[in-house]
Structure formats: structure tokens, C-alpha cells
PDB file of C-alpha atoms in Angstrom:
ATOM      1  CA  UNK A   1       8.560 -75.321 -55.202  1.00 57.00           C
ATOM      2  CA  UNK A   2       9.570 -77.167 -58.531  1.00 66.00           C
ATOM      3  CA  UNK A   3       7.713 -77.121 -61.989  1.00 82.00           C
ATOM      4  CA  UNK A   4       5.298 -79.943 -62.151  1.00 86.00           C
ATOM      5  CA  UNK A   5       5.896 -81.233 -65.703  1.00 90.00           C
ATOM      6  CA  UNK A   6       1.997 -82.542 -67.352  1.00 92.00           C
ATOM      7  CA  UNK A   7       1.388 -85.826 -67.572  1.00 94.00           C
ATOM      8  CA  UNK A   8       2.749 -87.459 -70.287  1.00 95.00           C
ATOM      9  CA  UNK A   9       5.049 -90.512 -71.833  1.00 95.00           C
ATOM     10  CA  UNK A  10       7.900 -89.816 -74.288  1.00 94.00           C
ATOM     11  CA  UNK A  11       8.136 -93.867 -74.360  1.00 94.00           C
ATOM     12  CA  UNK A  12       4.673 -94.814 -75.168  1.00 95.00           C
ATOM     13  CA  UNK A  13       4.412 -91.872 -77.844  1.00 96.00           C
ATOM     14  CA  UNK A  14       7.691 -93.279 -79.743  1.00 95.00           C
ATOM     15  CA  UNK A  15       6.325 -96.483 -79.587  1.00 95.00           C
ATOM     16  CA  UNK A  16       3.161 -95.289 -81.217  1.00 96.00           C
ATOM     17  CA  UNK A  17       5.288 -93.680 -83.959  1.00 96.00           C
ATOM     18  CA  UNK A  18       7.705 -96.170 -84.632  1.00 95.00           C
ATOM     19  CA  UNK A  19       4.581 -98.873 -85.062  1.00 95.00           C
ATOM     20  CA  UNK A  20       2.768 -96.210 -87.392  1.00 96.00           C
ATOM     21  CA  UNK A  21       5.898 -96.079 -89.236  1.00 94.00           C
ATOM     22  CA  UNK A  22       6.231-100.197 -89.622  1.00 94.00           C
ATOM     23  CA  UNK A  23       2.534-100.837 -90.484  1.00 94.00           C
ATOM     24  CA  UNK A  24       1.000 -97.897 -90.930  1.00 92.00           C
ATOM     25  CA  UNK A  25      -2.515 -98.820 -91.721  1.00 91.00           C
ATOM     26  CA  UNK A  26      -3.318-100.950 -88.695  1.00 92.00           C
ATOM     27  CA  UNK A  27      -1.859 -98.510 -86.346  1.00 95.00           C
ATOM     28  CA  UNK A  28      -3.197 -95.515 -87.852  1.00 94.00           C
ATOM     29  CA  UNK A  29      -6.914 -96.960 -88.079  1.00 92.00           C
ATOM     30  CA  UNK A  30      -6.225 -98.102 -84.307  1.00 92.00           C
ATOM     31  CA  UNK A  31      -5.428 -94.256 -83.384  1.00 93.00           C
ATOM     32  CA  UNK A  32      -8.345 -92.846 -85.355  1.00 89.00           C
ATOM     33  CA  UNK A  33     -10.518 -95.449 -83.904  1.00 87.00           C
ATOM     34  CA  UNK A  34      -9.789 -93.620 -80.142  1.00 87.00           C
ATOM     35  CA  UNK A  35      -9.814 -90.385 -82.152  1.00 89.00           C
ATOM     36  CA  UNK A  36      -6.732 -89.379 -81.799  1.00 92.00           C
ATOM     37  CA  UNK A  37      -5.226 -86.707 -82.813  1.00 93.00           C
ATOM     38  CA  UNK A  38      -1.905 -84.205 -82.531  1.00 94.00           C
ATOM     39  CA  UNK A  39      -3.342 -83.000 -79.145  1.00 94.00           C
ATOM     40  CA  UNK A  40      -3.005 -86.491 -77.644  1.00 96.00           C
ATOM     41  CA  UNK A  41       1.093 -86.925 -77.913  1.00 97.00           C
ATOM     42  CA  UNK A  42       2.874 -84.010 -75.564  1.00 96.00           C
ATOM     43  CA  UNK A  43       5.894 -83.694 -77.491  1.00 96.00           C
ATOM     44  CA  UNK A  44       5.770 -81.198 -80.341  1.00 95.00           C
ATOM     45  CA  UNK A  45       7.852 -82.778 -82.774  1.00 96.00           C
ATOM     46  CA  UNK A  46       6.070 -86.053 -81.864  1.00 96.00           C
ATOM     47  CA  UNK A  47       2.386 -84.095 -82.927  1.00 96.00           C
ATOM     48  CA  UNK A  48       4.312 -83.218 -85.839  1.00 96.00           C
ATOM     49  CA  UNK A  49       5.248 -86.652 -87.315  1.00 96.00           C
ATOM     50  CA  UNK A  50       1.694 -87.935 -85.987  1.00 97.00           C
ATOM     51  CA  UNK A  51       0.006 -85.456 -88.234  1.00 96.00           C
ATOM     52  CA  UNK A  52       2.167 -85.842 -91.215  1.00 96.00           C
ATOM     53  CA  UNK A  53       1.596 -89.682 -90.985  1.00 96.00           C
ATOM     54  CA  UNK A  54      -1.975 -89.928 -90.828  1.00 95.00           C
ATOM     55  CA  UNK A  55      -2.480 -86.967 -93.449  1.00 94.00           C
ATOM     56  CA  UNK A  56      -0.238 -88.844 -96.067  1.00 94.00           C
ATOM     57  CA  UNK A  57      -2.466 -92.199 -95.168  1.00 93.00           C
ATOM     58  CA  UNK A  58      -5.246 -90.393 -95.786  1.00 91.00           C
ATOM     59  CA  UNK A  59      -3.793 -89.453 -99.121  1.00 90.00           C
ATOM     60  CA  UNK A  60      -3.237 -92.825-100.104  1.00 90.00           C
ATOM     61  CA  UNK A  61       0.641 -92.385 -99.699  1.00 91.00           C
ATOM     62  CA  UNK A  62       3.270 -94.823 -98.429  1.00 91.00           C
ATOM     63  CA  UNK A  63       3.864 -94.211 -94.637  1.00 93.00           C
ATOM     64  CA  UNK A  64       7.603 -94.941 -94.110  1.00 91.00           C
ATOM     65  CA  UNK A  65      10.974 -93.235 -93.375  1.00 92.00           C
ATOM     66  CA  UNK A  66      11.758 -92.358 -97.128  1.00 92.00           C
ATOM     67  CA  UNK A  67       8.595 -90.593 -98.137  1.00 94.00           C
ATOM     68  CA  UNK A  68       8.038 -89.481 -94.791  1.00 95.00           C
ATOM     69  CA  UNK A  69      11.345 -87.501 -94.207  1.00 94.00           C
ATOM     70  CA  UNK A  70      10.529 -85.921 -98.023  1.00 94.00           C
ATOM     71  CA  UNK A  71       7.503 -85.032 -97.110  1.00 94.00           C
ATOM     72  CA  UNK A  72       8.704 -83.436 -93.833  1.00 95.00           C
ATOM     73  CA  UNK A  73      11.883 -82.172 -95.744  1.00 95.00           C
ATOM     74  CA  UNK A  74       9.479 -80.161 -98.108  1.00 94.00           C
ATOM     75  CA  UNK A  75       7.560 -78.353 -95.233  1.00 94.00           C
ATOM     76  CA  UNK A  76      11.166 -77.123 -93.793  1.00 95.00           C
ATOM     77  CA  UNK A  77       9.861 -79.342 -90.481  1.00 93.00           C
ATOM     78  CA  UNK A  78      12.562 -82.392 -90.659  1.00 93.00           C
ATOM     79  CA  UNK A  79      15.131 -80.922 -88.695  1.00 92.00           C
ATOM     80  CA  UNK A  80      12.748 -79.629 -86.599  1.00 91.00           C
ATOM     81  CA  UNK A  81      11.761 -82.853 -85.553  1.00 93.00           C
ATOM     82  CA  UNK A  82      15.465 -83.718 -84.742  1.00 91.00           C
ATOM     83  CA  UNK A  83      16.208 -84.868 -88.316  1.00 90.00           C
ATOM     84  CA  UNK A  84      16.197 -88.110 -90.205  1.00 90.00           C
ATOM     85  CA  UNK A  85      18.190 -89.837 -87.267  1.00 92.00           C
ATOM     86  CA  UNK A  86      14.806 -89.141 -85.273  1.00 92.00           C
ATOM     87  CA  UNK A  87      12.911 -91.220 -87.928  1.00 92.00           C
ATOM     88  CA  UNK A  88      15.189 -94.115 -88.032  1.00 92.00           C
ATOM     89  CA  UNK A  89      15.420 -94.280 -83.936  1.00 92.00           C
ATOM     90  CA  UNK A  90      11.637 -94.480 -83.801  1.00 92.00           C
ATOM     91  CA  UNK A  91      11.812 -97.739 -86.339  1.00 89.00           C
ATOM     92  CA  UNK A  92      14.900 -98.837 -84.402  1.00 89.00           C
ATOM     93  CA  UNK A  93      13.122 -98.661 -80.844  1.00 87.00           C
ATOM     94  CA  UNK A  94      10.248-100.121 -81.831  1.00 88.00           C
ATOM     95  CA  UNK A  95      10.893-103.567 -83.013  1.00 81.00           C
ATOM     96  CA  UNK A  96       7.757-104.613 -83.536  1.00 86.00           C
ATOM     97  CA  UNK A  97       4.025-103.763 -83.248  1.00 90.00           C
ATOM     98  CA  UNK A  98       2.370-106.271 -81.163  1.00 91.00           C
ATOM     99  CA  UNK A  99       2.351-103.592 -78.007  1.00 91.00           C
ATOM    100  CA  UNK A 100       0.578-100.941 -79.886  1.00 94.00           C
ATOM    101  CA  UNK A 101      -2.394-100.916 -78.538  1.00 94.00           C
ATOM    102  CA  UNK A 102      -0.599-101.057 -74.662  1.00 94.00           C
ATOM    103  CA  UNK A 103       1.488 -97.845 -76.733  1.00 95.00           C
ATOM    104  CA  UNK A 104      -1.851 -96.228 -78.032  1.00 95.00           C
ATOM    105  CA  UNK A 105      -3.701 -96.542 -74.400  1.00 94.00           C
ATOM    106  CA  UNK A 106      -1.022 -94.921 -72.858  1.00 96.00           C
ATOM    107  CA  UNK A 107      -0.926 -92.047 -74.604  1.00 96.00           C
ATOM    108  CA  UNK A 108      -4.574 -91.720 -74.633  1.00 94.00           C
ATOM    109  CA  UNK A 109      -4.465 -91.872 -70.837  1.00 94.00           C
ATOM    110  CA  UNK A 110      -1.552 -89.378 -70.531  1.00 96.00           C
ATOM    111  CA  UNK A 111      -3.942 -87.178 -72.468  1.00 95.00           C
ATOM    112  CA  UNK A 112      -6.777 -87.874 -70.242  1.00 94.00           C
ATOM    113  CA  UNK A 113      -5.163 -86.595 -67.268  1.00 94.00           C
ATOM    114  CA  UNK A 114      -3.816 -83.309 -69.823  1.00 95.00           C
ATOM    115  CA  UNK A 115      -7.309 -82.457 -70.297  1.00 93.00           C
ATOM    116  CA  UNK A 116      -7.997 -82.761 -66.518  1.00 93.00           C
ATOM    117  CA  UNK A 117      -5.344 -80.815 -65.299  1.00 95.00           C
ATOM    118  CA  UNK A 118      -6.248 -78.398 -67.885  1.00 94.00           C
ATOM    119  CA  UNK A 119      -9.561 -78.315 -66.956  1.00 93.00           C
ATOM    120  CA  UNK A 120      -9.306 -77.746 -63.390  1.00 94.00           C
ATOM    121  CA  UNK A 121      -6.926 -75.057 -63.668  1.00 94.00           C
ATOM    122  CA  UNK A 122      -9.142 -73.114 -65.542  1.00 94.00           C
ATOM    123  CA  UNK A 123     -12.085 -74.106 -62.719  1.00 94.00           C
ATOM    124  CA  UNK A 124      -9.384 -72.553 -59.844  1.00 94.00           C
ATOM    125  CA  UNK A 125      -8.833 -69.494 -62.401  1.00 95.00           C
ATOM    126  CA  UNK A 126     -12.712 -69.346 -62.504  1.00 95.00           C
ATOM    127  CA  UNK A 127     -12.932 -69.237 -58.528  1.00 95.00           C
ATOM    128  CA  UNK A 128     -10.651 -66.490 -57.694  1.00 96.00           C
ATOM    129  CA  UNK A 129     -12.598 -64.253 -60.645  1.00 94.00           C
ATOM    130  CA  UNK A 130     -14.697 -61.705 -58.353  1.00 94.00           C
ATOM    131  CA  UNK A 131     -17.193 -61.512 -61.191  1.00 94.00           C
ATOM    132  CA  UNK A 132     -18.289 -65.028 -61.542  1.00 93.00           C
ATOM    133  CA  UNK A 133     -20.422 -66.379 -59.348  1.00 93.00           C
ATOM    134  CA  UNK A 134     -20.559 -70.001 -58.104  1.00 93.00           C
ATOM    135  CA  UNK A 135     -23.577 -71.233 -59.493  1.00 94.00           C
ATOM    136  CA  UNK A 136     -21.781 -70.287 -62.912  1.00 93.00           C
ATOM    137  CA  UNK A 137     -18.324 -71.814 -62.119  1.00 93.00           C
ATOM    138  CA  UNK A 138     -19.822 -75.026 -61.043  1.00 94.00           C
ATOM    139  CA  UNK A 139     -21.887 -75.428 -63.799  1.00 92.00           C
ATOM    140  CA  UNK A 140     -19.182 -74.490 -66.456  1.00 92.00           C
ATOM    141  CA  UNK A 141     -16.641 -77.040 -64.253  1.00 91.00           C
ATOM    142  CA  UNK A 142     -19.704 -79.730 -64.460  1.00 91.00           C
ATOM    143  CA  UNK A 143     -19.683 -79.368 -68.229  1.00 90.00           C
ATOM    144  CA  UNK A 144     -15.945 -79.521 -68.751  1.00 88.00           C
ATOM    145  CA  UNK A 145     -15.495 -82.392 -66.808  1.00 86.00           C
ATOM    146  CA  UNK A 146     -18.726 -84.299 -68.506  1.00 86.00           C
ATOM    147  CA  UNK A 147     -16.687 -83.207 -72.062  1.00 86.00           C
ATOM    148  CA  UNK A 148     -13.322 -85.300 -70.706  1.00 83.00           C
ATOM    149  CA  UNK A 149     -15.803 -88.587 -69.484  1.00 78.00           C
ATOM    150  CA  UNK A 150     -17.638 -88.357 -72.381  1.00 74.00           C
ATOM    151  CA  UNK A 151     -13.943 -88.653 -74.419  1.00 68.00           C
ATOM    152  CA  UNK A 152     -13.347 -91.033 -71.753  1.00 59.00           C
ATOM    153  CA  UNK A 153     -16.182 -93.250 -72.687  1.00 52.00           C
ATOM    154  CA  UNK A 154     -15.896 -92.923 -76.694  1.00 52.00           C
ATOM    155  CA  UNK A 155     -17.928 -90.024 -77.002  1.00 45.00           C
ATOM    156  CA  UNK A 156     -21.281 -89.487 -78.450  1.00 46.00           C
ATOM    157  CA  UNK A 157     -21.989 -88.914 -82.035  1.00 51.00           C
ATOM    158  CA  UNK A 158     -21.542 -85.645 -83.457  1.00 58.00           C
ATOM    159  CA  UNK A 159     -24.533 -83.497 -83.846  1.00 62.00           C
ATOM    160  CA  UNK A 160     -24.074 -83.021 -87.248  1.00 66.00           C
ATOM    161  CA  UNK A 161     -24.384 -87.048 -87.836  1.00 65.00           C
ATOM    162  CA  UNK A 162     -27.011 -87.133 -85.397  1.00 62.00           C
ATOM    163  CA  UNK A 163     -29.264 -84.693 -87.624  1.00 71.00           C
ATOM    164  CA  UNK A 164     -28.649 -86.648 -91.067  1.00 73.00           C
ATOM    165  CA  UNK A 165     -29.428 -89.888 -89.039  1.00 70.00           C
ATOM    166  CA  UNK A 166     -33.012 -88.330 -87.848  1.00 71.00           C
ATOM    167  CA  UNK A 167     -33.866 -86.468 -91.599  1.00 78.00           C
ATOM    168  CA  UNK A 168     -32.818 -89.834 -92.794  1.00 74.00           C
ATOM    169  CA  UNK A 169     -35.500 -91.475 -90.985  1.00 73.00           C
ATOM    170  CA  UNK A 170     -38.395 -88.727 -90.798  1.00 77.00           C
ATOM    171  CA  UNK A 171     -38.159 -88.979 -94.768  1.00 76.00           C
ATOM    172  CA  UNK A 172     -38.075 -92.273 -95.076  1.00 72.00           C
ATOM    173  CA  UNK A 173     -41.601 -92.971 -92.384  1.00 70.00           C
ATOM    174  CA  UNK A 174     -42.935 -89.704 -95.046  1.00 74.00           C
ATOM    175  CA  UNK A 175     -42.221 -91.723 -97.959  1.00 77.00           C
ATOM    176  CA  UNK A 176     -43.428 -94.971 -97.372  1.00 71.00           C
ATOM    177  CA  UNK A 177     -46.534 -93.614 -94.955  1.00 68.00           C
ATOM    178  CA  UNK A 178     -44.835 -96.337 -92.325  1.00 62.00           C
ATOM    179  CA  UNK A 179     -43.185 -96.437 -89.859  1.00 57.00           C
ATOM    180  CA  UNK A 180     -43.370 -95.527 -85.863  1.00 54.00           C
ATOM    181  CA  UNK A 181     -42.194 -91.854 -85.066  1.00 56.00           C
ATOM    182  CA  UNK A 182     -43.052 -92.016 -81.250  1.00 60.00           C
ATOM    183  CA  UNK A 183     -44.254 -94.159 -78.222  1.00 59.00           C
ATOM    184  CA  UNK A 184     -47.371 -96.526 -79.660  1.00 60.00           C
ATOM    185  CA  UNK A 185     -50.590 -95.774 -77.423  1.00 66.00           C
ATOM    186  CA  UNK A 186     -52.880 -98.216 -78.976  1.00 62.00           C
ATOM    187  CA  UNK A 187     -55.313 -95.165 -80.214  1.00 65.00           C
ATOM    188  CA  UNK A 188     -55.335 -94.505 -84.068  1.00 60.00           C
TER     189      UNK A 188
END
């Protein structure tokens, strides 16, 4: 029986890259809009440049081949990554960025199916466990799979955001003595 190799697409992550690396604030802000992040690209030197290019946009620094393959060059990671020819085939390959969003929902989709596969191996692994019992497994595969839809979907808030939101507004009704804090029942 052969490997199965995970899902993934070299072509739609270099097309992602090169894009980031011709207008690197639209395509960036496009990726963190679907959160992405390293984990989402299968190809290690590909997480690599990913994460180098959004932390230097984050920084406020120029996103291109020259500061890029410094920056890289300084961490001992540019030949790693298959050198500065790597840098200049991404640009090269991806002549422009109108398809970035085709690139970016690609990837995101590749990922997708990652986290599923992922996912219900450890559900099998879970199964053939003689201490677990089923009630257990099927809950902990229930809540797994919820985790990948709810990526799926967007996502919910975090929790953290959630709880400012909420203080926000309790101290805000405790203030100003207004405000509704639950269902109105028309008795005072």
C-alpha cells in the first residue's frame, strides 16, 4: 500500500507568496482576515517565508525580495528555504495578484481537509484505546470536528473579547442606571 501524501497545493501556496511579496498589504490583510497562519501552507519553507512576511508587516517593514532575503539571511533560514532563487521564482510565477483570493481559498481548503484528516486519525487512535470508552470518544470526536466547522464558518469570537465586550456593557447599564440587562417582562 503507498503513502497517502495530506492534502495540500504547492501551486496555490506559491501563488499566495509570490502575491504577498508584490503587494504585500492587501494580501497579507486578506490572509489574516481568514486567520491564517504558518499551519495553513504544508510546505515548511513555505510556513517559513509566510511567517517572516506577515511579522515584518506587522513591524511596519517593506515586504519584498531585498529586505526579505536579509531578514531571512540574518536568522541563518535563507538557504533553508532554497535560497534567494526561491524568492525571485515566487515573484516570477506569480505575475500578478488578481487570483489571490482563488490562491488564498485554496490553501485554506487544503488546510481544512489537514485538520480533518488529522482529526479523525486521532478519533481511530481513540477507538482502538481499551481504556476509553465510547461515550468519551464520541464526544471528544463531536468536539473536534465542531472546532474544524467552526474554522470553517469564521469562527466565533474569542472568549477573551467576548468578556471585555460583556464588562464593557454591565459597566456602562451601572453607570448610567440604563439600560436593559435581560428579557423585559413588563413588571418593574
Amino acid at each position: 500500500q503507498r503513502e497517502r501524501v495530506l492534502p495540500h497545493s504547492e501551486e496555490a501556496e506559491r501563488g499566495v507568496l509570490g502575491a504577498m511579496l508584490l503587494d504585500a498589504d492587501r494580501v497579507i490583510d486578506l490572509c489574516l482576515a481568514k486567520r491564517m497562519n504558518r499551519e495553513f501552507l504544508h510546505v515548511q519553507a513555505h510556513q517559513v517565508l509566510f511567517e517572516q512576511m506577515v511579522s515584518m508587516h506587522q513591524e511596519l517593514q517593506q515586504v519584498d525580495i531585498l529586505p526579505l532575503s536579509q531578514q531571512l539571511r540574518a536568522r541563518d533560514l535563507l538557504e533553508k528555504i532554497g535560497g534567494p532563487s526561491m524568492l525571485e521564482q515566487l515573484v516570477d510565477a506569480t505575475p500578478t495578484v488578481a487570483h489571490v483570493e482563488f490562491y488564498i481559498n485554496i490553501v485554506y481548503q487544503k488546510y481544512v481537509m489537514r485538520a480533518l484528516v488529522r482529526r479523525a486519525t486521532e478519533t481511530i487512535d481513540a477507538c482502538f484505546d481499551p481504556d476509553n470508552d465510547a461515550e468519551t470518544v464520541l464526544g471528544d470526536a463531536e468536539q473536534a470536528f465542531f472546532e474544524i466547522t467552526d474554522l470553517q464558518e469564521g469562527g466565533a469570537e474569542e472568549w477573551s473579547a467576548l468578556v471585555k465586550q460583556s464588562m464593557s456593557k454591565i459597566e456602562q447599564v451601572f453607570q448610567t442606571k440604563r439600560g436593559l440587562t435581560g428579557l423585559p417582562t413588563g413588571f418593574q
